[in-house]
Short mmCIF file of C-alpha atoms in Angstrom, two decimals:
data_model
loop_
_atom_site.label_atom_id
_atom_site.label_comp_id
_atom_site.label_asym_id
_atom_site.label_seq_id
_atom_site.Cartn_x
_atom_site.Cartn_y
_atom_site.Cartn_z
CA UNK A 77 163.32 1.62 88.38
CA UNK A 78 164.42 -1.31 86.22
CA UNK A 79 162.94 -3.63 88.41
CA UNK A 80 159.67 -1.54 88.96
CA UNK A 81 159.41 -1.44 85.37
CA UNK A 82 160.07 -5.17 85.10
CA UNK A 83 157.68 -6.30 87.55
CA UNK A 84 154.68 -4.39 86.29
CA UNK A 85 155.35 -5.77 82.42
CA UNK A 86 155.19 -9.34 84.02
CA UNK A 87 151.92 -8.00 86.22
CA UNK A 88 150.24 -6.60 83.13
CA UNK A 89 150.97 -9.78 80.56
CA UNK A 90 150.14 -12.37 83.48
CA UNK A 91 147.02 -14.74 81.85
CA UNK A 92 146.51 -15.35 85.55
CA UNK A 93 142.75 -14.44 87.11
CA UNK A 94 142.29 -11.96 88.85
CA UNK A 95 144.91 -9.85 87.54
CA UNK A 96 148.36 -9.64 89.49
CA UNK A 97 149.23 -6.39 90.80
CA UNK A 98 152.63 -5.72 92.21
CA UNK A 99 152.77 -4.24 96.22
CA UNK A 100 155.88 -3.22 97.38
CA UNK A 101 156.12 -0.17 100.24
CA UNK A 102 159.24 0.68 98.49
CA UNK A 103 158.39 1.02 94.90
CA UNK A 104 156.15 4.40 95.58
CA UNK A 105 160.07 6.20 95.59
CA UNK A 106 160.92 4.68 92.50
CA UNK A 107 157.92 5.75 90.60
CA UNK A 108 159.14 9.50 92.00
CA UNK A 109 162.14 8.88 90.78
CA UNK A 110 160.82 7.50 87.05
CA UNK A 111 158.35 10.46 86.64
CA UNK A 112 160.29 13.54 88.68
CA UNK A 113 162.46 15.32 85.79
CA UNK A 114 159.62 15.25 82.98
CA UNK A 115 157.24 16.43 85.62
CA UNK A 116 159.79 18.98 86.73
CA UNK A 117 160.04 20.50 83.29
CA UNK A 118 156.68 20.18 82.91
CA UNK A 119 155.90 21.95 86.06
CA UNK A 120 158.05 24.62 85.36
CA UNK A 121 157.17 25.77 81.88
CA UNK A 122 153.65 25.86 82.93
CA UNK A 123 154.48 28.46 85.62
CA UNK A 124 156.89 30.10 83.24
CA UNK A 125 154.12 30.74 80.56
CA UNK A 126 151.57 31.75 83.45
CA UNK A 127 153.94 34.45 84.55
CA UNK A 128 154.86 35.34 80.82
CA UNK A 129 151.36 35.52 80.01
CA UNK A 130 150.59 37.93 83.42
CA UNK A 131 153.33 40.35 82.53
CA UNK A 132 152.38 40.50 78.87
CA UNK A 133 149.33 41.95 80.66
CA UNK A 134 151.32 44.16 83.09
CA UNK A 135 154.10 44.99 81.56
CA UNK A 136 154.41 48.20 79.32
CA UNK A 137 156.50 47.05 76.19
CA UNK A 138 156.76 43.68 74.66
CA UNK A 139 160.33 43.71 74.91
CA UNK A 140 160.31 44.00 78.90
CA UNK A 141 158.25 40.81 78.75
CA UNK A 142 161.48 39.31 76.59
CA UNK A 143 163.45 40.78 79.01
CA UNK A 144 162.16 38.79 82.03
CA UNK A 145 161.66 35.66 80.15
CA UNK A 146 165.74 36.05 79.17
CA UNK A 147 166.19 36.82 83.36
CA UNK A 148 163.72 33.77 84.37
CA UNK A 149 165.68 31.60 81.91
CA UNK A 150 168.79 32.35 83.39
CA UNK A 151 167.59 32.11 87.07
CA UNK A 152 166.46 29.09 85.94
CA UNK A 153 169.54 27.51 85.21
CA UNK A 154 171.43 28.80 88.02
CA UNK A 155 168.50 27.57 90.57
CA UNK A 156 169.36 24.05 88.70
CA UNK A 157 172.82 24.42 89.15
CA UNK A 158 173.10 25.01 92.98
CA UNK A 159 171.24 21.78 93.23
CA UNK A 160 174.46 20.24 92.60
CA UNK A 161 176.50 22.76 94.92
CA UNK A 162 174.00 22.19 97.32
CA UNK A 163 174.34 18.13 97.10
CA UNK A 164 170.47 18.22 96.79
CA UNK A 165 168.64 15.39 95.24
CA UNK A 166 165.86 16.37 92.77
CA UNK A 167 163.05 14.98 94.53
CA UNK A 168 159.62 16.36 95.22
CA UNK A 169 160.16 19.07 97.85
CA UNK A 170 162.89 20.58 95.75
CA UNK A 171 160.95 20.03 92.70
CA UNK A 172 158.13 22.48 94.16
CA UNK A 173 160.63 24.67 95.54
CA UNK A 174 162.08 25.15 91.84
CA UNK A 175 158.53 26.42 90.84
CA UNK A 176 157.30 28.07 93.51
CA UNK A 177 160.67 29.96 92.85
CA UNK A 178 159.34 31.31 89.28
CA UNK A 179 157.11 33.13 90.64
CA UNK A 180 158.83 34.13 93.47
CA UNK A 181 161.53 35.73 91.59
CA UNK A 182 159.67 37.46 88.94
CA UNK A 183 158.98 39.81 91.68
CA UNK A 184 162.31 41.20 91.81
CA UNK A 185 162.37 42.11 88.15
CA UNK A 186 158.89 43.04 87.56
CA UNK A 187 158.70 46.47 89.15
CA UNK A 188 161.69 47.44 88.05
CA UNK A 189 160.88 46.62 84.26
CA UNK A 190 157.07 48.09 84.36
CA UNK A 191 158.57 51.55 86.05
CA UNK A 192 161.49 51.73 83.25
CA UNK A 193 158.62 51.60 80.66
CA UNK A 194 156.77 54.18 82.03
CA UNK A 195 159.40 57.19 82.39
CA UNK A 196 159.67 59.54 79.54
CA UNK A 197 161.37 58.17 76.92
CA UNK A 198 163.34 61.34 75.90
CA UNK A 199 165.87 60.39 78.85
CA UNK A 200 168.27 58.51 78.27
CA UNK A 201 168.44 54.27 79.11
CA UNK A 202 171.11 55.49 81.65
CA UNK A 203 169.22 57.97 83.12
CA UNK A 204 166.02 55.99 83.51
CA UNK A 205 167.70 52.50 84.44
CA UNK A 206 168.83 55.15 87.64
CA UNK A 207 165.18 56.37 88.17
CA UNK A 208 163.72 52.95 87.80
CA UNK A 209 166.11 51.91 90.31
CA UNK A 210 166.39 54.23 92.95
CA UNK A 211 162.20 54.21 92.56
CA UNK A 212 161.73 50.73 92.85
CA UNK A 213 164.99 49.49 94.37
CA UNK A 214 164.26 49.80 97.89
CA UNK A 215 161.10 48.11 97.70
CA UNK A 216 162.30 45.52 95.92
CA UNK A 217 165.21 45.11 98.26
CA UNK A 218 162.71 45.07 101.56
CA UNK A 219 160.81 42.12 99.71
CA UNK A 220 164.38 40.17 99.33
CA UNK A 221 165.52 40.87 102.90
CA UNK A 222 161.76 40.01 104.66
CA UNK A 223 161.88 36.64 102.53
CA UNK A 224 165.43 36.18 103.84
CA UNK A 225 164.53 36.65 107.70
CA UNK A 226 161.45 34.23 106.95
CA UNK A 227 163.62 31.55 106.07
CA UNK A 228 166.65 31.80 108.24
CA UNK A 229 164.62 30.31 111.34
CA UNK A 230 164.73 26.67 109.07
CA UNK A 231 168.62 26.67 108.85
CA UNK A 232 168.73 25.58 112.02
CA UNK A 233 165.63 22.63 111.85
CA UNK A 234 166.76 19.39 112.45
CA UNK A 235 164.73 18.32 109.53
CA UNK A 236 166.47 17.65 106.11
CA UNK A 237 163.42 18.92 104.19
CA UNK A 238 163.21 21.94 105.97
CA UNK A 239 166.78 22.72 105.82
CA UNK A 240 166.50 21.78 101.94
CA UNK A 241 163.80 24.37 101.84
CA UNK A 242 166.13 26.83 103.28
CA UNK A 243 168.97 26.57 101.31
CA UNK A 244 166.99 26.47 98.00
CA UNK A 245 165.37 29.75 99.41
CA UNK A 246 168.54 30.93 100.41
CA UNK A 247 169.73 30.93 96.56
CA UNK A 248 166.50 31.87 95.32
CA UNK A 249 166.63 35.07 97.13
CA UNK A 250 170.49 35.91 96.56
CA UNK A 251 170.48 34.62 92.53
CA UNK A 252 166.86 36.53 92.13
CA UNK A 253 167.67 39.44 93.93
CA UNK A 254 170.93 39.52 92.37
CA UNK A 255 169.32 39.26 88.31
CA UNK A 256 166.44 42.30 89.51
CA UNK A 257 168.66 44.62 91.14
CA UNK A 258 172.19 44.01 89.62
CA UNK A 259 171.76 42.50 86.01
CA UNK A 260 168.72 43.66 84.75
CA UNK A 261 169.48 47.82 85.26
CA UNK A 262 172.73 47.12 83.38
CA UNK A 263 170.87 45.90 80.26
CA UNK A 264 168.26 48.35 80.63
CA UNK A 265 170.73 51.09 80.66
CA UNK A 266 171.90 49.69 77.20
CA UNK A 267 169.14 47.67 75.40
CA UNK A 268 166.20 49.20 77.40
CA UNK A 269 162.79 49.44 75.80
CA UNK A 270 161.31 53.07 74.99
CA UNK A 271 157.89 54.03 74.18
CA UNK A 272 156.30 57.06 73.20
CA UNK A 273 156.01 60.00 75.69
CA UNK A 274 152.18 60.20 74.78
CA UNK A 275 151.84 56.26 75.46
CA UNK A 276 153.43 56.87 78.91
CA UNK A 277 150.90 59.60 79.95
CA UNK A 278 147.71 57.72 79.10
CA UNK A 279 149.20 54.78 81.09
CA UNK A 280 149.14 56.61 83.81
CA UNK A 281 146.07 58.33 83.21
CA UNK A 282 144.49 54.91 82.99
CA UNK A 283 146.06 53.76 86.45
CA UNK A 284 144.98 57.01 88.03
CA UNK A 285 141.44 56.51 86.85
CA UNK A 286 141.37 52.70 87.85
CA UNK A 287 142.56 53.70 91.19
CA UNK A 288 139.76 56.46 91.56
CA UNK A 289 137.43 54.18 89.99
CA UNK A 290 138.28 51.28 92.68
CA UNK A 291 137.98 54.15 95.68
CA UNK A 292 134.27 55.10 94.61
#
């Protein structure tokens, strides 16, 4: 990078005509490896505020959307981590893996969250972290294993990017599934949002017509 770096400045002040340009086959991977980590971050807070933005749409309460920005953050930093259990180098296929992952994993927490919201809030955060889950748990848990079986066939690829690709999926699916259907109905059944039983009924109401409206 150094060098890159080095050899442009010289390029760019050159009083030479025409203009120098520097040509070098290998220099294309440095530049990758100059620009990957800001356009990382940069890649990934844009897809964390699209998906923020969505569920402040979908979601019932406002804290559920705090809730799955607190569960995307820590996904987040896990999916980071098992770069370096993984040995994987941040390039750029594991770079779009990491964001591609946000909204892949949102999934698993999603449902859960918008179906908590809706249940009457005279029960109890124990009683509807249960409901929520044993509602939307098996769907949720289909989605995890059919993304599993989709990826499996690349473990065995002689390719190193599509084995990277599978073992970045392979810890998206276990650390996402793992947040949606083990962590998050814990702190629902303590800090779970609540909303008015009035405010639940005219949700649905408004589903039920949208649905009968989108049948006519």
């Amino acid at each position: 990078i150094n060098a890159l770096e080095t050899t442009q400045e010289i390029a760019e002040t050159s009083t030479l005509e025409p203009q120098p340009f520097v040509v070098f086959f290998a220099y294309q991977f440095y530049d990758l490896n100059r620009i990957i980590v800001p356009q990382t971050v940069q890649g990934l807070l844009f897809a964390l505020v699209a998906v923020l933005i969505i569920c402040s749409v979908m979601l019932v309460h406002p804290f559920s959307v705090f809730m799955a920005a607190l569960l995307l953050g820590m996904i987040i930093v896990n999916l980071l981590g098992s770069l370096v259990w993984w040995n994987i180098d941040l390039n750029s296929v594991s770079a779009i893996n990491l964001t591609m992952a946000i909204g892949l994993v949102i999934d698993y927490s999603a449902h859960i969250l918008h179906y908590f919201g809706t249940l009457d809030h005279t029960l109890s955060r124990r009683e509807r972290s249960i409901l929520a889950l044993q509602e939307m748990g098996p769907p949720v848990f289909m989605g995890i294993c059919t993304t599993l079986l989709g990826v499996i066939p690349l473990a065995f690829a002689n390719n190193e990017i599509f084995r990277t690709f599978f073992r970045q999926f392979l810890t998206i699916v276990f650390v996402g599934g793992s947040h949606g259907m083990i962590l998050l109905p814990v702190l629902l059944a303590y800090v779970g949002p609540s909303i008015p039983r009035n405010k639940t009924t005219k949700i649905a109401a408004d589903l039920k017509a949208s649905v009968t409206d989108a049948e006519v």
